[in-house]
mmCIF file of C-alpha atoms and ligand atoms in Angstrom:
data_model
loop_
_atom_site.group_PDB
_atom_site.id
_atom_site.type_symbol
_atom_site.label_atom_id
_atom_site.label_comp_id
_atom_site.label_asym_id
_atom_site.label_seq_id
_atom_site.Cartn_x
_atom_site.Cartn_y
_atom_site.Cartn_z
ATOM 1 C CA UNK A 1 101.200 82.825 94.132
ATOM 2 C CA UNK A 2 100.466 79.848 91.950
ATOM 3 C CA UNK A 3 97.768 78.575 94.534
ATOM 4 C CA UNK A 4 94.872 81.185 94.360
ATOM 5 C CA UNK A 5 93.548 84.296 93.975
ATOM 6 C CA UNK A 6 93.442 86.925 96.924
ATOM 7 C CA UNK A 7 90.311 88.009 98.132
ATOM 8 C CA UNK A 8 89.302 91.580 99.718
ATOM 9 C CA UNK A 9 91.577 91.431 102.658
ATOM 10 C CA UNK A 10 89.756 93.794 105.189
ATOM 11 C CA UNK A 11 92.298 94.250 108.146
ATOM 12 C CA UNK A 12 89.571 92.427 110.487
ATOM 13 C CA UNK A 13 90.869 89.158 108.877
ATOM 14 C CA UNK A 14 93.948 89.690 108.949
ATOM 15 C CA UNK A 15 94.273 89.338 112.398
ATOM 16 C CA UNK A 16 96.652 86.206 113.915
ATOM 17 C CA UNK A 17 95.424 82.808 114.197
ATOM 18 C CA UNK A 18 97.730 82.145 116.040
ATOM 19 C CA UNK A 19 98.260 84.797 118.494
ATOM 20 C CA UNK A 20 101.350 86.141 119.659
ATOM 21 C CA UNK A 21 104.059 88.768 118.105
ATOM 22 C CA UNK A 22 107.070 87.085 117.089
ATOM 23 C CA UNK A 23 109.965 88.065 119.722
ATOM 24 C CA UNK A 24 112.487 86.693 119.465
ATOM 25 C CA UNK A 25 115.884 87.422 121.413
ATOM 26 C CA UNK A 26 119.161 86.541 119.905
ATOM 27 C CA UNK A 27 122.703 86.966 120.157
ATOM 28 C CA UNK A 28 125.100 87.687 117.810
ATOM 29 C CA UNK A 29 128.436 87.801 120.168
ATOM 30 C CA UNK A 30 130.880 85.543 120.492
ATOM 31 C CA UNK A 31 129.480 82.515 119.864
ATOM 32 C CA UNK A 32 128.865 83.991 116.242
ATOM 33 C CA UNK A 33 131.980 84.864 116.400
ATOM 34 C CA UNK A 34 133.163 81.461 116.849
ATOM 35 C CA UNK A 35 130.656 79.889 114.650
ATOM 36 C CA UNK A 36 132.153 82.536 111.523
ATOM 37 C CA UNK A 37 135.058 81.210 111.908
ATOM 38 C CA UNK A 38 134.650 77.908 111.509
ATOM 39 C CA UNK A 39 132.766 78.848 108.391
ATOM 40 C CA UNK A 40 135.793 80.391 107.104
ATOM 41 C CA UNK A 41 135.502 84.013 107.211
ATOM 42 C CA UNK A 42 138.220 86.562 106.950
ATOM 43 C CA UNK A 43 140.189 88.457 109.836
ATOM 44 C CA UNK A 44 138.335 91.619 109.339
ATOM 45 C CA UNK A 45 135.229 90.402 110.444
ATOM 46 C CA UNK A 46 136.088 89.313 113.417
ATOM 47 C CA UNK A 47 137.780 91.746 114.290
ATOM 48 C CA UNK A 48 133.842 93.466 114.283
ATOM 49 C CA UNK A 49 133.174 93.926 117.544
ATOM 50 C CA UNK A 50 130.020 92.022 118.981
ATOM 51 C CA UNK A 51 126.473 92.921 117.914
ATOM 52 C CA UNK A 52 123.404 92.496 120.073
ATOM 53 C CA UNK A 53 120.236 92.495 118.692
ATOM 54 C CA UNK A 54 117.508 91.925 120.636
ATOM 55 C CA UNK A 55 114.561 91.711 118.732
ATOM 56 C CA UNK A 56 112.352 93.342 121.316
ATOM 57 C CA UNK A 57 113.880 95.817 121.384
ATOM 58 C CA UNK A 58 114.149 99.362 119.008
ATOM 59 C CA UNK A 59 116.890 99.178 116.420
ATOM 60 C CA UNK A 60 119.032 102.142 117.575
ATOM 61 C CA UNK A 61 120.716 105.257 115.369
ATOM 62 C CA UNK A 62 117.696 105.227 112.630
ATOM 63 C CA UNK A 63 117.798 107.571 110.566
ATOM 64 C CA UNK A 64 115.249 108.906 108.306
ATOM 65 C CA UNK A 65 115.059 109.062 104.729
ATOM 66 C CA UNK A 66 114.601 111.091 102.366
ATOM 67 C CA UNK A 67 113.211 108.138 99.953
ATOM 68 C CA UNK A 68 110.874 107.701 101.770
ATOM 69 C CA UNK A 69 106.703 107.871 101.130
ATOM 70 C CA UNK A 70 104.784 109.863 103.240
ATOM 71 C CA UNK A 71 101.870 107.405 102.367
ATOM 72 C CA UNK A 72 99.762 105.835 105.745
ATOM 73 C CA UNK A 73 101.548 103.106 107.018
ATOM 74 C CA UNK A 74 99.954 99.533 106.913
ATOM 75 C CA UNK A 75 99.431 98.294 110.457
ATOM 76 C CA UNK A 76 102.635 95.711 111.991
ATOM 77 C CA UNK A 77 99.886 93.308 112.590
ATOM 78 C CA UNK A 78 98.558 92.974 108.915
ATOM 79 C CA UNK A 79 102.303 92.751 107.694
ATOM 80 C CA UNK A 80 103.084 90.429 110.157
ATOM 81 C CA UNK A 81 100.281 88.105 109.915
ATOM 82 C CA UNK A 82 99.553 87.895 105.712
ATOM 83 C CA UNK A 83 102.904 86.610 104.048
ATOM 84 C CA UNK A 84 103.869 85.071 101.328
ATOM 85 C CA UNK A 85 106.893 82.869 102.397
ATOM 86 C CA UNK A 86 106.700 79.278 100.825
ATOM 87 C CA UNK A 87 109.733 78.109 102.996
ATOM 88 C CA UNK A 88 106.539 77.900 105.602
ATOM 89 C CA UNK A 89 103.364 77.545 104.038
ATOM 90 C CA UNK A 90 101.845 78.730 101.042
ATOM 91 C CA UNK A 91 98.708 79.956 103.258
ATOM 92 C CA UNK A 92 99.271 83.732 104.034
ATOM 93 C CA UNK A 93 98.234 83.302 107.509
ATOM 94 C CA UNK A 94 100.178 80.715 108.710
ATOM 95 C CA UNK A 95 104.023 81.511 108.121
ATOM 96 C CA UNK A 96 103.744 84.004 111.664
ATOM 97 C CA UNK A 97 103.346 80.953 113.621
ATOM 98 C CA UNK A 98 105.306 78.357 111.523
ATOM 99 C CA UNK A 99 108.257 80.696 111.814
ATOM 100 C CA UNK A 100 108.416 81.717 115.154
ATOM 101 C CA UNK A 101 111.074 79.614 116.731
ATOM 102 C CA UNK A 102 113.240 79.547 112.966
ATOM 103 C CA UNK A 103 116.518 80.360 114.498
ATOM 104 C CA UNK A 104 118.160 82.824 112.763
ATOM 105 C CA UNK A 105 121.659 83.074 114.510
ATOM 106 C CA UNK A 106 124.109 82.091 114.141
ATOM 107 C CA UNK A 107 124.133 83.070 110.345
ATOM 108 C CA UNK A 108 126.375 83.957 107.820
ATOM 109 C CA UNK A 109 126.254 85.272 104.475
ATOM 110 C CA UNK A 110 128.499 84.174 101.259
ATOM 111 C CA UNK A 111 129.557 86.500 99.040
ATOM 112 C CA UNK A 112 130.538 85.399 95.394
ATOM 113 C CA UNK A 113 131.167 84.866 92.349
ATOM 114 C CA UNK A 114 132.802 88.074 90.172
ATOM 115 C CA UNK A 115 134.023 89.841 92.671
ATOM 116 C CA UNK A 116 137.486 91.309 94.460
ATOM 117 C CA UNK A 117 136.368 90.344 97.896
ATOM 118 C CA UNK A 118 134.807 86.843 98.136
ATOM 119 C CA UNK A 119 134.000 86.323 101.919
ATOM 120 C CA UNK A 120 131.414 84.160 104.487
ATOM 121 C CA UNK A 121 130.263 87.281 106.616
ATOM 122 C CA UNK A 122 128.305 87.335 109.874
ATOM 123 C CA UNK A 123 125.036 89.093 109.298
ATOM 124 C CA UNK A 124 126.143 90.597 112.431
ATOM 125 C CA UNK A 125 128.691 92.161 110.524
ATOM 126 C CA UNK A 126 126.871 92.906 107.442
ATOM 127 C CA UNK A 127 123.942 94.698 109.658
ATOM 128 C CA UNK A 128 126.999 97.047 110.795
ATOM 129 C CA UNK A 129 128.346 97.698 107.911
ATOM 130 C CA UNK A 130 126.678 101.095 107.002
ATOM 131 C CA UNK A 131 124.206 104.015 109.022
ATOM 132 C CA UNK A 132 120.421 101.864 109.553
ATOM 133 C CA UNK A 133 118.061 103.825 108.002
ATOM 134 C CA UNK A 134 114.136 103.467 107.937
ATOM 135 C CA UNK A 135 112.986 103.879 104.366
ATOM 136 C CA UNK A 136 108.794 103.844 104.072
ATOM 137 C CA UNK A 137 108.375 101.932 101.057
ATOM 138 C CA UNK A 138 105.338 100.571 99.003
ATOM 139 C CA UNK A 139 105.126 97.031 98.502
ATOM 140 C CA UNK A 140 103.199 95.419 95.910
ATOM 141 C CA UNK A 141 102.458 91.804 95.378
ATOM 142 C CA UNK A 142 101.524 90.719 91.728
ATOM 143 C CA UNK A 143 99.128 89.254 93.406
ATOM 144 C CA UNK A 144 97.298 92.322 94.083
ATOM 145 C CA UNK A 145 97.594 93.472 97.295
ATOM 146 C CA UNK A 146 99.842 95.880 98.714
ATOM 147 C CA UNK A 147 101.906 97.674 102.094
ATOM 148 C CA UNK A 148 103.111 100.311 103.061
ATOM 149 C CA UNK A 149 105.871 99.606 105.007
ATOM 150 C CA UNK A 150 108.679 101.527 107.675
ATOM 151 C CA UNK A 151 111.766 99.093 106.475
ATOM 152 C CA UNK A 152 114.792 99.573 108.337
ATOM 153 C CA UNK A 153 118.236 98.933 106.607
ATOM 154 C CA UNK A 154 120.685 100.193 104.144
ATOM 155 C CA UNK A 155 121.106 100.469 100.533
ATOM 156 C CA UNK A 156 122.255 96.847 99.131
ATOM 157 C CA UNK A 157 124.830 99.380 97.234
ATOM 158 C CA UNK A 158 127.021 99.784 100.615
ATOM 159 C CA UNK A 159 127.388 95.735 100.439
ATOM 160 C CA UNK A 160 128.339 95.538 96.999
ATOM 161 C CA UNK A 161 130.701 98.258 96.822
ATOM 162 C CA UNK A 162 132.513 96.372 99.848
ATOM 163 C CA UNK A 163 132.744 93.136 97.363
ATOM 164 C CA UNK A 164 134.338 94.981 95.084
ATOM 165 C CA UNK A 165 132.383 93.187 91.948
ATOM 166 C CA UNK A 166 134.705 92.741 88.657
ATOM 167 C CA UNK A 167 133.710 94.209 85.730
ATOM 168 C CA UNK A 168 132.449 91.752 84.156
ATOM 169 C CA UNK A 169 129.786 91.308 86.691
ATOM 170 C CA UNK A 170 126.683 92.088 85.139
ATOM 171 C CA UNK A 171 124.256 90.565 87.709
ATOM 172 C CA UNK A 172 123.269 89.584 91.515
ATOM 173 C CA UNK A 173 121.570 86.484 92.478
ATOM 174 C CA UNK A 174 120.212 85.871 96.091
ATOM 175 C CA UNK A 175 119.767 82.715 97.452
ATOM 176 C CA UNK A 176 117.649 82.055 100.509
ATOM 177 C CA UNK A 177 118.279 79.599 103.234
ATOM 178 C CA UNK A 178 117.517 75.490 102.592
ATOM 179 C CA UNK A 179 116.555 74.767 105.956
ATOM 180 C CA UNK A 180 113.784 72.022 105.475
ATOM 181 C CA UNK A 181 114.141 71.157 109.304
ATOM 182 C CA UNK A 182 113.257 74.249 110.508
ATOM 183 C CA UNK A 183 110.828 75.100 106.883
ATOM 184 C CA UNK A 184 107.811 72.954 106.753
ATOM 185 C CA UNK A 185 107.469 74.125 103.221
ATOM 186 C CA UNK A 186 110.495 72.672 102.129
ATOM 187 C CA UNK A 187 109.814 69.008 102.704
ATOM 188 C CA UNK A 188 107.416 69.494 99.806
ATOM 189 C CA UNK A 189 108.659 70.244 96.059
ATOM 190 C CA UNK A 190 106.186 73.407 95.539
ATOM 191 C CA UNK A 191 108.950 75.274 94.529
ATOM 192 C CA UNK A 192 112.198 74.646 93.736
ATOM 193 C CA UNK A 193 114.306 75.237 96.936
ATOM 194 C CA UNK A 194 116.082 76.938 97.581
ATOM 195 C CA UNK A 195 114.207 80.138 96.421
ATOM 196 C CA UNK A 196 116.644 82.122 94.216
ATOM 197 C CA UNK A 197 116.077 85.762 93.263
ATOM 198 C CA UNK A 198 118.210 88.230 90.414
ATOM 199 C CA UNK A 199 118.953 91.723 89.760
ATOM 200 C CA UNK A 200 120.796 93.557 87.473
ATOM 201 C CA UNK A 201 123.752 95.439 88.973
ATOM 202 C CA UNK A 202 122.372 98.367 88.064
ATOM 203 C CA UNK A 203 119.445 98.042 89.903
ATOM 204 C CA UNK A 204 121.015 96.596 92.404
ATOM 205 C CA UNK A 205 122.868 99.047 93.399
ATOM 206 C CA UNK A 206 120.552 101.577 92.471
ATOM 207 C CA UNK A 207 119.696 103.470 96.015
ATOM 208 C CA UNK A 208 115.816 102.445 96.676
ATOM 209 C CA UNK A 209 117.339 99.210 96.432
ATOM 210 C CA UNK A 210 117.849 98.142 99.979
ATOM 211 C CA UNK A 211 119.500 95.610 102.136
ATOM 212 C CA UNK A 212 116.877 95.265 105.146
ATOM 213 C CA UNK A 213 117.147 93.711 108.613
ATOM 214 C CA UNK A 214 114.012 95.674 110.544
ATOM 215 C CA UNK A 215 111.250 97.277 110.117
ATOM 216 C CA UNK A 216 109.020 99.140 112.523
ATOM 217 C CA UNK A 217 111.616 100.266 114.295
ATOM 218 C CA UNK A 218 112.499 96.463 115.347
ATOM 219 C CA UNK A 219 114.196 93.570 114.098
ATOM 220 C CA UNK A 220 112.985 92.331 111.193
ATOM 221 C CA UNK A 221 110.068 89.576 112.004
ATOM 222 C CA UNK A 222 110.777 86.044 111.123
ATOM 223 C CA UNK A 223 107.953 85.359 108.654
ATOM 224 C CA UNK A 224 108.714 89.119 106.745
ATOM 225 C CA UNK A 225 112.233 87.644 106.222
ATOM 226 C CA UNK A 226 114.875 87.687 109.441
ATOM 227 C CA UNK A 227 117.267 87.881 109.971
ATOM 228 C CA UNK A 228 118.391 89.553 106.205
ATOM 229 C CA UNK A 229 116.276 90.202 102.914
ATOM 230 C CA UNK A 230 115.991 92.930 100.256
ATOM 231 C CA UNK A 231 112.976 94.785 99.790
ATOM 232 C CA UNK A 232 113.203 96.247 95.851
ATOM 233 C CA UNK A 233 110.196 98.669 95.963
ATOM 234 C CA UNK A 234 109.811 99.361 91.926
ATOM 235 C CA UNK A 235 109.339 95.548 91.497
ATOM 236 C CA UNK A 236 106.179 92.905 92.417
ATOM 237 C CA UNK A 237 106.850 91.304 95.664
ATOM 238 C CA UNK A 238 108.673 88.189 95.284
ATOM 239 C CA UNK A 239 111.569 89.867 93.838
ATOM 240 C CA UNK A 240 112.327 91.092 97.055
ATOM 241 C CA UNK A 241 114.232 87.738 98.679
ATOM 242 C CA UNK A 242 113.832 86.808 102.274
ATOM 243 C CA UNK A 243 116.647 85.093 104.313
ATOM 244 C CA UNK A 244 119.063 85.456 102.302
ATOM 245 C CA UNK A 245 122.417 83.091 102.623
ATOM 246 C CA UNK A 246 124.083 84.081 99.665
ATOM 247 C CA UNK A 247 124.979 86.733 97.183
ATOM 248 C CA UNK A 248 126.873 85.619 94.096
ATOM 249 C CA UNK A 249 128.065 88.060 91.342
ATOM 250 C CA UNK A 250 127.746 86.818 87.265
ATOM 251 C CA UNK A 251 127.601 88.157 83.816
ATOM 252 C CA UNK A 252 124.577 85.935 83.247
ATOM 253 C CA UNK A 253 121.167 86.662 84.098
ATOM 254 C CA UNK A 254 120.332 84.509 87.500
ATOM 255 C CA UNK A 255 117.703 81.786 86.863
ATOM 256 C CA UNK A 256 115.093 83.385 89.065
ATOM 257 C CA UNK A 257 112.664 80.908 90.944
ATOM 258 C CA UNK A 258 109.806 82.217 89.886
ATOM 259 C CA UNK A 259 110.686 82.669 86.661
ATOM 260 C CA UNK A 260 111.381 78.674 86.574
ATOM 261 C CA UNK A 261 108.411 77.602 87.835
ATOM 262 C CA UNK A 262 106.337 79.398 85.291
ATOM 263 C CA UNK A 263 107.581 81.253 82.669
ATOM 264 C CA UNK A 264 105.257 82.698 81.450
ATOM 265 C CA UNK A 265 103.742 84.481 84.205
ATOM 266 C CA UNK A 266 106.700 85.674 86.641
ATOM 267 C CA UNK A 267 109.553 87.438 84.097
ATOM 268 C CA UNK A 268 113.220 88.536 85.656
ATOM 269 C CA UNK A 269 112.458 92.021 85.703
ATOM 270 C CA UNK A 270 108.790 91.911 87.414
ATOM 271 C CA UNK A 271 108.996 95.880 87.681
ATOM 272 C CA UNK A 272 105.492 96.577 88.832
ATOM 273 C CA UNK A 273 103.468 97.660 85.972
ATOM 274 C CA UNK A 274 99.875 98.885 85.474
ATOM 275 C CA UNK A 275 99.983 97.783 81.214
ATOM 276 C CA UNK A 276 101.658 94.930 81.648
ATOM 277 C CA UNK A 277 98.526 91.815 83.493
ATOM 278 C CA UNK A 278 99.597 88.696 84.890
ATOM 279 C CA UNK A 279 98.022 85.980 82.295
ATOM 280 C CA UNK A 280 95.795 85.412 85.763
ATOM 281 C CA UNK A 281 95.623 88.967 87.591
ATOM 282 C CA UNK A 282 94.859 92.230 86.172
ATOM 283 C CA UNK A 283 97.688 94.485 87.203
ATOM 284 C CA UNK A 284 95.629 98.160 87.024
ATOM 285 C CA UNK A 285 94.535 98.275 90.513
ATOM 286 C CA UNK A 286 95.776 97.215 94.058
ATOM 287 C CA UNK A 287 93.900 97.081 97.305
ATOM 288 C CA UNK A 288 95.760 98.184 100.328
ATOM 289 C CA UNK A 289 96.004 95.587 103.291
ATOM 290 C CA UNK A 290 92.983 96.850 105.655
ATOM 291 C CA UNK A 291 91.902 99.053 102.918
ATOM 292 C CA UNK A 292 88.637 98.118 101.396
ATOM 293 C CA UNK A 293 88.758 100.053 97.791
ATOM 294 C CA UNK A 294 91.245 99.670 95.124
ATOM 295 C CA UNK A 295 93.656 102.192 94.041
ATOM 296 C CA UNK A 296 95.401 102.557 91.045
ATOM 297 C CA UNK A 297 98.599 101.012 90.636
ATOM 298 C CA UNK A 298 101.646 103.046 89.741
ATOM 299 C CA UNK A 299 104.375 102.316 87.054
ATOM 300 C CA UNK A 300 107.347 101.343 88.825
ATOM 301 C CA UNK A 301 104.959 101.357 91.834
ATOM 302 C CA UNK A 302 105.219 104.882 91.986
ATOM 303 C CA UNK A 303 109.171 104.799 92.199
ATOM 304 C CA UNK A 304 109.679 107.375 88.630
ATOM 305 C CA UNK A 305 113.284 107.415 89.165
ATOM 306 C CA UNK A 306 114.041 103.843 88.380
ATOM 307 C CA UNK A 307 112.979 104.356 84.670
ATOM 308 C CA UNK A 308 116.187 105.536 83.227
ATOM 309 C CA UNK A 309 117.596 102.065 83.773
ATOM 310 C CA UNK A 310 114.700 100.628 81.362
ATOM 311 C CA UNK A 311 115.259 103.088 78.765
ATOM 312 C CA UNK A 312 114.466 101.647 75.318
ATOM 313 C CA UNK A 313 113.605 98.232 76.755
ATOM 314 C CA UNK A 314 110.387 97.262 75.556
ATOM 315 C CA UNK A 315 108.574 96.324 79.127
ATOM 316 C CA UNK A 316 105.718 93.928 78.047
ATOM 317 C CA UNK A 317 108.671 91.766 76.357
ATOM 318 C CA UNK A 318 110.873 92.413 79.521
ATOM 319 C CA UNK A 319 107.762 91.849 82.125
HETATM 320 N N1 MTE B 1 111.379 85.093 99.858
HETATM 321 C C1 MTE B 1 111.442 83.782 100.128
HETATM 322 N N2 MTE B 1 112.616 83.285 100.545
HETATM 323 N N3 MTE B 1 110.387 82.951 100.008
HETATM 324 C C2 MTE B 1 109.177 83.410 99.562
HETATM 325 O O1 MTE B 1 108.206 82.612 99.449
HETATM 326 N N4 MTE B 1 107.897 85.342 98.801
HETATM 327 C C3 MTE B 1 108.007 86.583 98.038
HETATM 328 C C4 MTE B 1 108.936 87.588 98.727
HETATM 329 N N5 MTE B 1 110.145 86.947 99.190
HETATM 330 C C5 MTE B 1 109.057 84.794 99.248
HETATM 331 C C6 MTE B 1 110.201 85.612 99.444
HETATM 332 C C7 MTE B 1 106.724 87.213 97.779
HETATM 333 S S1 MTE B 1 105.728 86.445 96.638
HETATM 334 C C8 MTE B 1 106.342 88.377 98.376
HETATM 335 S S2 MTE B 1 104.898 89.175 97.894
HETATM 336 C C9 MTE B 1 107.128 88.972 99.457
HETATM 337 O O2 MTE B 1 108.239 88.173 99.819
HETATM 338 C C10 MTE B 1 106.251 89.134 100.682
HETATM 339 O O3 MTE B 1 106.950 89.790 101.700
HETATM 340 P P1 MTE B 1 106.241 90.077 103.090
HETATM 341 O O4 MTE B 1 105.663 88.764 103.579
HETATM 342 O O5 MTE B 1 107.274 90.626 104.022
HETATM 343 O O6 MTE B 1 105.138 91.063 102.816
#
């Protein structure tokens, strides 16, 4: 986001450079099991029984929802082949290939901070912990360019009412894997690693919020954020965290990466908004991945039922 600005992105280039869709098979059995335990997890989750998630294969019991747009949906290989995931590359292309063999199990998930429950949970478990459901969701990057996109998951509420958050937990921070062995992007200082994300906990657990693990009907794809990330459609892109390791409850507002870097273009709340430009990028008009003419863009993205949690926030100061 800080390198450059995005062209027209007709779908023709957006094919792979390097070829191949990104299949991975893993296991999330005993060995996880094992491997949570060692970690320190609680009794509950184990006694979970085993997961298998093949990532070949169709993520089963999806149902659909009712939050969903009935907008066209972006081709997999254009969201699987243009990313923004600095853990890789800052180059859009080349995160499908960097990430292909990132091994995302065994993996666990700590949960923090201001709440009843703090626990290290299997992302096995976590995946489990509520009905999948496919939500089709716009995605905008400040950047410019949006999805449309069949995300499969649950809303992040379901987590956090199983943390039981304090009340005087006020916000959520999400911290991605630091993984510098497996994330070429990492052994350089472009960002700060690890890459650290915020909500409110009202937004958070507002229900478009979700907690995602698939999309198109599969496992999620490495470079789009396996094997756990949240996709929060009212707000620019990189709000929405990929891999995350760890969810920590506060009464302060997170520190998010972003936001660290540079000030005074990414804000906290990033809720997509036509009024409001990026001191670079006009924030009016969007162009579709594989689309070749901009559209409008939509306060809140389109998503009119967030707005109550702004009210009487002044959103230029807020951006
Ligand atoms: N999460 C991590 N961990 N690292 C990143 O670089 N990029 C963000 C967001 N989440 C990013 C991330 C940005 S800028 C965008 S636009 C979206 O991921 C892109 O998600 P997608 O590649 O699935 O479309």
């Amino acid at each position: 986001m800080l390198i450059k600005k995005s062209a027209v992105i007709p779908s023709s280039e957006i094919t792979p450079r390097s070829l191949y869709l990104n299949r991975r098979k893993f296991l999330a059995g005993a060995a996880v099991a094992g491997a949570v335990a060692a970690v320190g997890s609680r009794l509950d989750e184990l006694a979970t029984p085993s997961l298998t998630v093949d990532a070949d294969a169709k993520i089963d019991g999806v149902k659909k929802s009712p939050l969903s747009t009935t907008e066209k949906i972006t081709p997999y290989k254009d969201v699987t082949n243009y990313n923004n995931y600095y853990e890789f590359s800052t180059d859009k292309y080349e995160p499908a290939g960097l990430a292909k063999d990132f091994k995302t199990r065994p993996w666990t998930v700590t949960i923090d901070g201001l709440v009843s429950k703090k626990q290290v949970l299997d992302v096995g478990t976590i995946i489990k912990m509520a009905a999948p459901e496919e939500r089709i969701y716009r995605h905008r990057c400040v950047e410019g360019w949006s999805i449309v996109v069949p995300w499969v998951g649950f809303s992040l509420s379901e987590l956090i009412k199983r943390a039981q958050p304090l009340g005087k937990a006020k916000f959520v921070e999400f911290t991605t894997v630091y993984d510098p062995k497996q994330m070429p992007g990492q052994q350089g200082r472009v960002l700060d690693w690890p890459y650290v994300e915020g909500l409110r906990l009202d937004e958070a657990n507002h229900p478009l919020a979700l907690l995602c693990f698939g999309m198109y009907g599969e496992a999620l794809p490495n470079q789009d954020g396996a094997p756990l990330r949240i996709v929060v459609p009212w707000k620019y892109g990189f709000k929405s965290a990929k891999a995350i390791v760890r969810i920590r409850f506060s009464d302060s507002q997170p520190l998010n990466t972003w936001n660290k870097m540079a000030p005074n273009e990414y804000g906290f709340y990033s809720n997509v908004n036509p009024n409001v430009d990026h001191p670079r990028w006009s924030q009016a008009k969007e162009r579709r991945l594989g689309e070749f003419l901009k559209r409008p863009t939509l306060m809140f993205n389109g998503y009119d039922q967030v707005a109550s949690l702004y009210s009487g926030m002044d959103l230029k100061k807020n951006f």
